[in-house]
Amino acid sequence: MAITPLMNDGMDGAPAKRVLHSMQEQKEKGRRIVGIYCGYAPIELIQAMDLVPAVLCAFAEGPIASAETVLPANLCPLIKSSYGYILEGTCPFFGLSEAVVAETTCDGKKKMFELAAEVKPMHVMDLPQLPDEAEALVNWTAMIRKLQGFLEKTFDRRVSDDAIEASIKATNRKNRLMRRIFDYAALHPPLLCWQEMYDVGFLALPARGEEIEPLLESLLARLAVRREQGECFGTERSPRVLVTGCPVGGDALKIFRIIEEAGGLVVTPDSCTGIKSFLGETEEDTGDPVAAIARRYLAIPCACMTPNTRRLTALSQLIDRFRPDAVVDFVLTACHSYNVESHKIGRHVGERHGLPYLKIESNYSKSDEGQIRTKIEALFEIARS
Amino acid sequence: MNEEFAGIDIGSRTTKLVVVDAAGAVQRRRQADTGFEPMATAEKLLAGTSCARVMATGYGRNLFEIAFAGRTVTEIKAHARGALAFFPGTRTVLDIGGQDSKVIAIGDNGRVHRFEMNDRCAAGTGKFMEVMARTLGYAIEEFGDEALHADSDIAISSMCTVFAESEVTSLIAKGRERREIALGLHSSVVRRVAAMVGRVATAGDIVFTGGVAKNPCMRALLAQLLGRRILLPAEPQLAGALGAALLALESEKYQ
């Protein structure tokens, strides 16, 4: 018997369509939209100013050919795809956005943003990359205040620290609900499939806490019903997989699909398009809400940070919570930070957790699906033995 | 009862069939170019055999699974099992086939515990060696021997099949000795392969499988660079098919 889709709104498996629908509705209500690219964009601040953050398109193979008329071919597909969308004017979220917030996460991105700035007002934040230095917090707090100034000027409005504090609390509540939803993937077998986790994350990430809470509550109620009725994905014997690494979306979702086709279950999408953005908790009532936001975002364990020991700690917590049988490290071609870091990740997963580990380096094309399938099947052979 | 079990390795260049009896002894071996219709090739090789169970491996295995309702195993597990049949103490397997190369580490329990596979391009594979041999006017069978007779090595920097071919052409035009170019090509492949071996399994003998294992220059350079013994199975290109046949037998046994 087929399991009723979690959201069941006719747009399951098409999360971009669902979010676009929501953005257009908000725009009609007079809300103005700000584009974002990355998990470091401080959503709480944007929402406190009654602006709507829109995650811009970056995951399709299609626009890459256009991007390569300007950008070098041996660049990460996420950067090429993002810029291709901008050049072609095919990202509807970019079209709706009046300004774009970006961060200096990597060299490729920051140089691409210079080119994107020729098309749309860009505000680039200088992201500190030694997160444990005392200056990092001071500088990142200053960068968030500067973003506040940019948004106040661009959108002609002011925001109070009280409004930012309220926004922090709403986001914390949203993230707690999201973590409760992900908990259903920790069950054996899981009650959520990767597509549902991806869909919910896609919708929830840019949503305002107080507006998405009723929906998230209803999803939790549906999951409770699934539990009562014994509905689940796969069997006790299906290999459970934690996928860590670069963001996964659009054409890169092939990694999740291939794992599923090989008989596996993705129980933990550990990336910025998965569970990662919902894990942190911003400290409340500190008297300096912007510093509190800065602290939480600096703690995001992205490979652009050095040393990035927080990623190993977070990974261990996820492994203990979701109990995967294997870890797949998904690295986008030419993403040097995640590519180099994978050595440490593999060592940690093997030595600390005794789990089989597989690094997959790939892009958005379909050309290597057969080879990925062979590697995933071999990983499952190891996990079963 | 005289049951037989088959392993079929449907590779990018050739398809190999090995049939074993219930004791695991090889009864038959066949080989054919995979060609453009891999399933027709598989059918032809299987003609006349009546096996209790067939296990497919290689890049064509999933097609086989559908066409013949057979069972499949990855090349990684099949090569590991085949190498263990040739050399029972195997801990490291290096396989260089027609379109990919892989290193497999086997644990003390005889099971695969990690592997790495280069499948992004033809660099360092049988295909690369074939193209380079042809560019230099050698038959693939004599390529390694000729390289071993070179007086000195030439540094070849391109690993891409297309770029290396033009690099070789320009070396020929400069009047460089054919055997030296051949040795340079072997060295460049070996340096790459050695790095992959080092990442997966750092010590002990290496069982070398796949068609490229037949090349004596590859074996000599690898042994020299890694300081490890290279063990050559009697029929290195059959390791995958043999492994699949044995896994077919064993899966029957344990059911």
XYZ file of C-alpha atoms in Angstrom:
640
model
C 0.000 0.000 0.000
C 1.357 3.383 -0.970
C 2.037 5.827 1.826
C 0.118 9.084 1.596
C 2.587 11.878 0.773
C 3.490 13.906 3.835
C 2.303 17.297 2.635
C -0.182 15.904 0.138
C -0.873 19.274 -1.456
C -0.363 18.142 -5.044
C 3.153 19.565 -5.090
C 5.034 16.700 -3.419
C 8.401 16.260 -5.098
C 8.181 19.774 -6.581
C 9.253 21.917 -3.625
C 10.398 24.878 -5.734
C 6.900 25.195 -7.170
C 5.405 25.191 -3.679
C 7.797 27.839 -2.395
C 7.389 30.017 -5.491
C 3.647 29.900 -4.951
C 4.153 31.081 -1.363
C 6.583 33.853 -2.422
C 4.180 35.170 -5.035
C 1.402 35.250 -2.454
C 3.574 37.221 -0.061
C 4.628 39.610 -2.806
C 0.960 40.259 -3.600
C 0.443 41.115 0.071
C 3.062 43.819 -0.363
C 6.031 42.056 1.197
C 9.378 42.628 -0.487
C 11.816 39.852 -1.310
C 15.552 39.455 -0.709
C 17.525 36.715 -2.457
C 19.940 34.525 -0.489
C 22.354 31.785 -1.571
C 23.706 30.231 1.547
C 23.110 29.024 5.101
C 25.143 31.946 6.445
C 22.522 34.534 5.422
C 21.007 35.695 8.749
C 17.374 34.902 8.111
C 16.240 36.174 11.533
C 17.399 39.700 10.683
C 15.828 39.661 7.217
C 12.512 38.479 8.621
C 12.614 40.941 11.506
C 12.545 43.674 8.847
C 9.388 42.142 7.367
C 11.353 41.078 4.296
C 11.036 37.636 2.713
C 14.237 35.645 2.126
C 14.181 33.609 -1.097
C 16.740 30.843 -1.646
C 17.989 31.361 -5.198
C 18.298 28.611 -7.819
C 21.669 26.858 -7.963
C 21.087 23.178 -8.606
C 20.290 22.594 -12.295
C 22.635 21.399 -15.007
C 20.714 23.390 -17.629
C 22.042 26.945 -17.066
C 25.682 25.806 -16.745
C 26.286 26.069 -20.499
C 25.267 29.756 -20.395
C 27.482 30.372 -17.361
C 30.471 28.888 -19.141
C 30.343 31.651 -21.722
C 31.764 33.802 -18.908
C 33.001 31.513 -16.116
C 35.739 28.871 -16.448
C 34.480 25.314 -16.960
C 36.537 23.852 -14.109
C 34.523 25.627 -11.424
C 32.033 24.164 -8.953
C 28.674 23.397 -10.604
C 26.755 25.231 -7.879
C 28.487 28.511 -8.704
C 28.171 27.978 -12.459
C 24.510 27.033 -12.191
C 23.716 30.052 -9.969
C 25.363 32.436 -12.397
C 23.832 30.717 -15.441
C 20.388 31.298 -13.945
C 21.243 34.971 -13.434
C 22.519 35.404 -16.996
C 19.550 33.622 -18.507
C 17.069 35.301 -16.180
C 15.501 31.897 -15.560
C 15.472 31.832 -11.751
C 12.011 33.118 -10.759
C 13.203 33.802 -7.195
C 15.993 36.013 -8.514
C 13.402 37.812 -10.606
C 11.260 38.482 -7.524
C 14.227 39.634 -5.411
C 15.033 43.333 -5.134
C 18.467 42.704 -3.651
C 20.717 39.733 -2.944
C 22.616 38.914 0.257
C 25.831 36.929 -0.262
C 28.823 35.819 1.795
C 32.517 35.240 1.082
C 32.276 31.510 1.712
C 34.686 30.532 -1.060
C 36.820 32.112 -3.770
C 34.673 30.998 -6.679
C 31.520 32.402 -5.148
C 32.915 35.767 -4.140
C 34.322 36.400 -7.615
C 31.047 35.275 -9.215
C 29.162 37.710 -6.943
C 31.168 40.569 -8.477
C 29.711 39.602 -11.848
C 26.216 39.085 -10.434
C 26.391 42.601 -8.950
C 26.256 43.905 -12.516
C 22.720 42.522 -12.741
C 21.227 43.145 -9.291
C 22.169 45.027 -6.096
C 24.372 42.615 -4.125
C 25.398 42.933 -0.506
C 28.418 40.757 0.181
C 29.223 39.949 3.808
C 32.824 39.222 4.761
C 32.538 35.862 6.535
C 35.343 35.176 9.030
C 36.818 31.752 8.409
C 38.694 31.149 11.653
C 35.565 30.827 13.791
C 37.403 30.176 17.053
C 39.279 33.507 17.043
C 37.783 36.178 19.322
C 37.828 38.667 16.430
C 35.619 36.398 14.339
C 32.590 37.098 16.519
C 33.322 40.823 16.657
C 33.729 41.041 12.894
C 30.741 38.877 12.006
C 28.536 40.851 14.402
C 29.710 44.018 12.629
C 28.924 42.434 9.240
C 25.383 41.601 10.347
C 24.904 45.181 11.586
C 26.185 46.400 8.194
C 23.681 44.142 6.445
C 21.007 45.700 8.663
C 22.128 49.134 7.455
C 22.075 47.993 3.816
C 18.571 46.539 4.115
C 17.278 49.586 6.025
C 18.551 51.871 3.295
C 17.529 49.709 0.328
C 14.030 49.053 1.631
C 13.600 52.338 3.460
C 12.714 51.002 6.906
C 14.112 50.648 10.408
C 14.305 47.613 12.640
C 14.551 47.491 16.442
C 16.542 45.005 18.501
C 13.224 43.920 20.052
C 11.940 42.919 16.617
C 15.165 40.991 15.960
C 14.799 39.259 19.342
C 11.221 38.241 18.486
C 12.432 36.904 15.154
C 15.112 34.812 16.896
C 12.486 33.262 19.145
C 10.185 32.447 16.232
C 13.039 30.825 14.285
C 14.106 28.802 17.319
C 10.548 27.479 17.644
C 10.481 26.625 13.932
C 13.817 24.831 14.116
C 12.727 22.826 17.156
C 9.656 21.655 15.261
C 11.839 20.749 12.282
C 14.111 18.683 14.503
C 11.074 16.831 15.830
C 10.075 16.057 12.225
C 13.572 14.785 11.386
C 13.383 12.565 14.494
C 10.959 10.353 12.579
C 13.807 9.516 10.196
C 15.800 8.253 13.184
C 13.307 5.419 13.694
C 14.038 1.889 12.427
C 12.770 1.813 9.709
C 12.322 5.550 9.116
C 8.866 7.121 8.789
C 10.158 9.810 6.424
C 11.829 9.439 3.034
C 14.536 11.722 1.638
C 12.158 13.496 -0.740
C 9.869 14.465 2.146
C 12.765 15.738 4.254
C 14.010 17.743 1.278
C 10.548 19.144 0.520
C 9.861 20.206 4.118
C 13.316 21.749 4.491
C 12.930 23.663 1.229
C 9.669 25.193 2.452
C 10.637 25.763 6.067
C 14.080 27.327 5.647
C 12.915 30.717 4.299
C 9.549 30.631 6.101
C 8.683 32.801 9.108
C 8.435 30.769 12.295
C 4.939 31.906 13.296
C 3.582 31.365 9.775
C 4.943 27.854 9.202
C 4.305 26.519 12.729
C 0.705 25.342 12.089
C 1.817 23.405 8.991
C 4.756 21.814 10.801
C 2.440 20.854 13.683
C 0.056 19.217 11.215
C 2.938 17.284 9.633
C 3.939 16.040 13.087
C 0.356 14.895 13.617
C 0.461 13.009 10.305
C 3.752 11.397 11.245
C 2.216 10.274 14.532
C -0.562 8.634 12.507
C 2.033 6.927 10.306
C 3.599 5.551 13.437
C 0.277 4.251 14.762
C -0.515 2.631 11.433
C 2.937 1.105 11.087
C 3.720 2.976 7.872
C 7.413 3.254 7.137
C 9.999 3.307 4.339
C 12.107 0.257 3.531
C 12.594 -2.536 6.032
C 14.693 -3.186 9.119
C 17.325 -4.628 6.794
C 17.580 -1.707 4.333
C 20.962 -0.018 4.765
C 20.592 3.386 6.415
C 22.756 6.129 4.967
C 23.908 9.480 6.305
C 24.854 11.750 3.409
C 27.215 14.529 4.457
C 29.082 17.171 2.455
C 28.098 19.798 -0.106
C 24.520 21.020 -0.479
C 22.284 18.621 -2.412
C 19.337 19.781 -4.513
C 17.858 19.658 -7.995
C 20.022 17.604 -10.329
C 22.398 16.724 -7.475
C 19.503 14.832 -5.851
C 20.671 11.971 -8.072
C 22.839 10.888 -5.130
C 19.757 10.330 -2.937
C 17.868 8.670 -5.790
C 20.699 6.256 -6.590
C 21.011 5.303 -2.899
C 17.280 4.597 -2.867
C 17.409 2.604 -6.136
C 20.232 0.503 -4.709
C 17.949 -0.437 -1.805
C 19.237 2.080 0.738
C 17.485 4.682 2.871
C 18.799 8.217 3.242
C 18.055 8.830 6.921
C 20.193 11.952 7.391
C 20.749 14.602 4.740
C 23.629 16.361 6.538
C 24.044 19.469 4.433
C 22.766 23.039 4.186
C 19.783 21.879 2.129
C 19.068 19.148 4.693
C 19.092 19.051 8.456
C 22.094 21.340 9.026
C 20.230 24.653 8.879
C 17.780 23.520 11.559
C 20.261 22.210 14.120
C 21.526 25.352 15.800
C 19.779 27.265 18.560
C 20.256 31.017 18.865
C 20.595 32.208 22.440
C 17.546 34.215 23.544
C 17.251 37.360 25.713
C 20.947 38.203 25.666
C 20.365 41.930 25.307
C 22.341 41.896 22.050
C 20.337 39.847 19.562
C 22.686 40.558 16.652
C 25.684 39.182 18.571
C 23.573 36.136 19.455
C 22.776 35.611 15.759
C 26.446 36.029 14.886
C 27.429 33.364 17.429
C 24.956 30.847 16.082
C 25.882 31.350 12.409
C 29.607 31.182 13.110
C 28.980 27.773 14.665
C 27.681 26.355 11.337
C 30.189 23.593 10.547
C 30.820 24.442 6.882
C 34.046 23.273 5.265
C 34.899 26.922 4.501
C 35.842 27.240 8.198
C 39.225 26.278 9.595
C 39.745 24.342 11.690
C 36.286 22.885 11.238
C 36.254 20.561 14.246
C 32.610 21.407 14.877
C 31.740 19.315 11.811
C 33.213 16.196 13.389
C 31.342 16.847 16.645
C 28.083 17.485 14.803
C 28.618 14.414 12.613
C 29.125 12.209 15.661
C 25.922 13.554 17.210
C 24.002 12.837 13.997
C 25.457 9.317 13.785
C 24.444 8.617 17.391
C 20.965 9.981 16.771
C 20.162 8.482 13.340
C 22.308 5.301 13.587
C 23.285 4.976 9.917
C 24.959 1.840 8.537
C 27.177 3.858 6.187
C 28.272 7.415 5.497
C 28.438 8.928 2.011
C 30.425 12.142 1.609
C 29.042 14.029 -1.376
C 31.530 16.499 -2.841
C 30.748 18.765 -5.763
C 33.460 18.869 -8.410
C 35.948 21.669 -7.720
C 34.635 22.375 -4.201
C 38.108 22.325 -2.717
C 37.080 22.867 0.915
C 34.746 19.881 1.118
C 37.034 17.825 -1.119
C 40.088 18.282 1.083
C 38.070 17.928 4.293
C 36.718 14.543 3.199
C 39.967 12.899 4.243
C 39.325 13.905 7.871
C 35.680 12.944 7.618
C 36.518 9.453 6.310
C 39.063 8.910 9.050
C 36.648 10.108 11.755
C 33.768 7.958 10.506
C 35.979 4.860 10.323
C 38.019 5.249 13.489
C 35.434 6.754 15.795
C 32.283 5.028 14.584
C 33.533 1.971 12.703
C 31.227 2.757 9.801
C 31.960 2.213 6.096
C 32.562 5.494 4.315
C 32.392 6.452 0.664
C 33.309 9.730 -0.963
C 31.446 10.576 -4.148
C 32.801 13.456 -6.185
C 30.295 14.491 -8.796
C 28.506 17.318 -10.540
C 24.961 17.842 -11.846
C 25.291 15.720 -15.010
C 23.842 12.261 -15.479
C 27.028 10.897 -17.043
C 28.366 9.162 -13.942
C 25.167 7.654 -12.548
C 26.216 4.095 -13.466
C 29.572 4.478 -11.745
C 27.989 6.030 -8.642
C 25.535 3.136 -8.535
C 28.393 0.606 -8.569
C 30.151 2.401 -5.717
C 26.969 2.655 -3.646
C 26.193 -1.040 -4.191
C 29.749 -1.937 -3.144
C 29.311 0.252 -0.040
C 26.155 -1.683 0.862
C 27.984 -4.983 0.325
C 30.535 -3.779 2.885
C 27.849 -2.501 5.271
C 25.999 -5.838 5.190
C 29.069 -7.996 5.765
C 24.903 -34.406 -8.044
C 27.082 -32.478 -10.416
C 25.837 -28.910 -10.193
C 27.641 -26.016 -11.821
C 27.750 -22.296 -11.051
C 28.590 -19.509 -13.436
C 30.051 -16.062 -13.031
C 29.797 -13.628 -15.925
C 31.777 -10.397 -15.926
C 30.320 -8.018 -18.506
C 33.089 -5.469 -18.884
C 33.356 -2.453 -21.143
C 35.707 -4.209 -23.592
C 35.308 -7.946 -23.005
C 32.814 -10.276 -21.387
C 34.220 -13.173 -19.401
C 32.489 -16.355 -18.267
C 33.798 -18.798 -15.677
C 31.951 -21.957 -14.629
C 32.849 -23.767 -11.412
C 31.630 -27.061 -9.945
C 30.209 -27.544 -6.476
C 33.747 -27.761 -5.082
C 34.685 -24.420 -6.631
C 36.990 -25.956 -9.262
C 36.978 -24.168 -12.630
C 35.232 -26.246 -15.277
C 35.068 -23.818 -18.187
C 36.198 -20.352 -19.155
C 35.087 -18.316 -22.147
C 35.706 -14.804 -23.319
C 34.343 -12.552 -26.084
C 34.367 -8.907 -27.070
C 31.409 -7.243 -25.363
C 30.541 -5.424 -28.573
C 27.443 -3.324 -29.043
C 24.924 -5.864 -27.804
C 26.196 -6.995 -24.422
C 23.173 -9.205 -23.723
C 23.564 -11.070 -27.027
C 27.233 -11.616 -26.167
C 26.273 -12.854 -22.705
C 23.699 -15.226 -24.172
C 26.242 -16.634 -26.624
C 28.780 -17.250 -23.868
C 26.185 -18.910 -21.658
C 24.892 -21.150 -24.486
C 25.237 -24.824 -23.641
C 25.838 -24.306 -19.948
C 23.164 -25.375 -17.525
C 24.127 -23.741 -14.296
C 22.228 -23.887 -11.035
C 22.907 -20.208 -10.538
C 24.474 -17.380 -12.532
C 25.992 -14.314 -10.894
C 26.686 -11.279 -13.066
C 29.167 -8.508 -12.437
C 30.746 -5.696 -14.445
C 29.138 -2.612 -15.913
C 26.554 -4.690 -17.795
C 25.330 -6.503 -14.687
C 22.140 -4.523 -14.159
C 21.066 -5.098 -17.740
C 21.771 -8.794 -17.233
C 19.712 -8.818 -14.044
C 16.703 -7.609 -16.022
C 17.249 -9.655 -19.192
C 18.050 -12.991 -17.533
C 16.501 -12.573 -14.083
C 19.991 -13.315 -12.766
C 21.664 -12.095 -9.628
C 24.364 -9.466 -9.472
C 27.342 -8.455 -7.435
C 29.571 -5.403 -7.849
C 32.947 -5.671 -9.569
C 34.515 -4.763 -6.246
C 33.207 -7.750 -4.323
C 33.703 -10.072 -7.320
C 37.340 -9.080 -7.842
C 38.069 -9.405 -4.139
C 36.580 -12.925 -4.107
C 38.432 -13.883 -7.289
C 41.746 -12.590 -5.960
C 41.229 -14.571 -2.741
C 40.701 -17.716 -4.839
C 44.026 -17.169 -6.608
C 45.907 -16.086 -3.476
C 44.139 -17.019 -0.200
C 45.993 -14.439 1.919
C 45.089 -11.473 -0.309
C 44.699 -8.145 1.521
C 45.124 -5.696 -1.364
C 43.742 -6.018 -4.882
C 44.604 -3.705 -7.734
C 42.395 -4.121 -10.763
C 42.959 -2.223 -13.976
C 40.304 -2.983 -16.537
C 39.235 -1.515 -19.826
C 37.537 1.623 -18.530
C 38.295 1.926 -14.832
C 40.835 1.080 -12.197
C 40.233 0.184 -8.581
C 42.032 -0.693 -5.382
C 40.339 -2.937 -2.846
C 41.413 -3.512 0.753
C 40.358 -6.833 2.280
C 40.115 -7.329 6.039
C 41.353 -10.304 8.040
C 37.847 -11.771 7.795
C 38.227 -11.982 4.013
C 35.670 -9.248 3.388
C 36.087 -5.962 1.530
C 36.490 -3.133 3.984
C 37.319 -0.250 1.706
C 37.904 0.555 -1.921
C 38.596 3.375 -4.294
C 37.659 3.522 -7.907
C 38.861 5.799 -10.685
C 36.105 5.927 -13.215
C 36.056 9.564 -14.235
C 38.064 9.134 -17.426
C 40.267 6.735 -19.347
C 43.445 7.972 -17.642
C 45.387 5.032 -16.244
C 43.111 2.337 -17.640
C 43.431 -0.373 -20.278
C 41.891 1.983 -22.801
C 44.669 4.523 -22.201
C 47.343 1.835 -22.684
C 45.666 0.635 -25.864
C 45.520 4.096 -27.421
C 49.115 4.840 -26.481
C 50.403 1.497 -27.822
C 48.639 2.165 -31.099
C 50.022 5.691 -31.315
C 53.507 4.230 -30.962
C 52.809 1.415 -33.436
C 52.999 -1.421 -30.909
C 50.646 -4.354 -30.425
C 49.195 -4.183 -26.899
C 50.807 -7.554 -26.073
C 54.325 -6.273 -26.792
C 53.895 -2.759 -25.355
C 55.184 -3.569 -21.854
C 58.143 -5.652 -23.018
C 59.283 -2.919 -25.380
C 59.037 -0.313 -22.624
C 61.169 -2.494 -20.328
C 63.933 -2.406 -22.921
C 64.207 1.386 -22.933
C 67.527 2.870 -21.874
C 65.996 5.881 -20.157
C 62.678 7.291 -19.063
C 60.900 10.331 -20.520
C 58.578 12.438 -18.375
C 55.076 12.466 -19.832
C 52.930 15.070 -18.115
C 49.493 14.539 -19.660
C 47.294 11.876 -18.086
C 44.307 12.645 -20.289
C 44.160 10.140 -23.150
C 43.554 12.849 -25.711
C 46.315 15.194 -24.501
C 48.787 12.359 -23.922
C 48.282 11.197 -27.471
C 49.276 14.592 -28.841
C 52.178 14.785 -26.391
C 53.404 11.418 -27.712
C 53.010 12.567 -31.294
C 55.124 15.643 -30.610
C 57.798 13.516 -28.880
C 57.930 11.278 -31.970
C 58.298 14.392 -34.112
C 61.239 15.457 -31.944
C 62.921 12.165 -32.804
C 62.693 10.626 -29.333
C 63.138 6.861 -29.056
C 59.902 4.895 -29.240
C 60.759 2.618 -26.317
C 61.634 5.571 -24.109
C 58.300 7.195 -24.813
C 56.658 3.856 -24.028
C 58.467 3.675 -20.682
C 57.503 7.276 -19.918
C 53.834 6.432 -20.503
C 54.027 3.401 -18.229
C 55.730 5.455 -15.500
C 53.078 8.150 -15.592
C 50.262 5.599 -15.227
C 52.095 3.807 -12.428
C 52.617 7.018 -10.442
C 48.880 7.638 -10.522
C 47.922 4.096 -9.647
C 50.488 3.983 -6.817
C 48.913 7.056 -5.218
C 45.519 5.371 -5.292
C 46.975 2.174 -3.775
C 48.607 4.267 -1.040
C 45.296 5.879 -0.115
C 43.480 2.566 0.331
C 45.971 -0.041 1.564
C 49.453 0.887 2.654
C 51.313 -2.386 3.146
C 51.637 -6.014 2.055
C 51.520 -7.904 -1.229
C 49.287 -6.659 -4.008
C 47.264 -9.001 -6.187
C 47.077 -7.403 -9.620
C 44.022 -8.299 -11.710
C 42.436 -7.132 -14.945
C 43.901 -7.197 -18.430
C 46.548 -4.547 -17.695
C 48.112 -6.898 -15.099
C 49.497 -8.911 -18.014
C 51.788 -6.001 -18.838
C 55.258 -6.829 -17.361
C 56.421 -3.204 -17.330
C 53.419 -2.131 -15.241
C 54.169 -4.862 -12.698
C 57.879 -4.092 -12.526
C 57.399 -0.331 -12.112
C 54.672 -0.772 -9.498
C 56.805 -3.167 -7.435
C 59.712 -0.760 -7.669
C 57.773 2.382 -6.764
C 55.704 0.861 -3.938
C 58.353 -1.499 -2.592
C 55.713 -4.207 -2.392
C 55.408 -7.596 -4.073
C 53.032 -7.731 -7.025
C 51.276 -11.097 -7.347
C 49.955 -12.053 -10.765
C 47.100 -14.565 -11.011
C 47.300 -17.176 -13.767
C 44.479 -15.446 -15.625
C 44.194 -11.929 -14.215
C 41.411 -10.845 -16.551
C 39.175 -13.658 -15.263
C 39.333 -12.669 -11.579
C 35.957 -10.891 -11.667
C 34.143 -13.740 -13.426
C 35.751 -16.346 -11.170
C 34.824 -14.334 -8.101
C 31.224 -14.018 -9.313
C 31.057 -17.780 -10.000
C 32.324 -18.564 -6.505
C 29.866 -16.092 -4.980
C 27.082 -17.808 -6.963
C 28.197 -21.137 -5.500
C 28.492 -19.760 -1.976
C 25.155 -17.941 -2.025
C 23.588 -21.298 -2.963
C 25.422 -23.054 -0.192
C 24.296 -20.651 2.506
C 20.678 -20.363 1.503
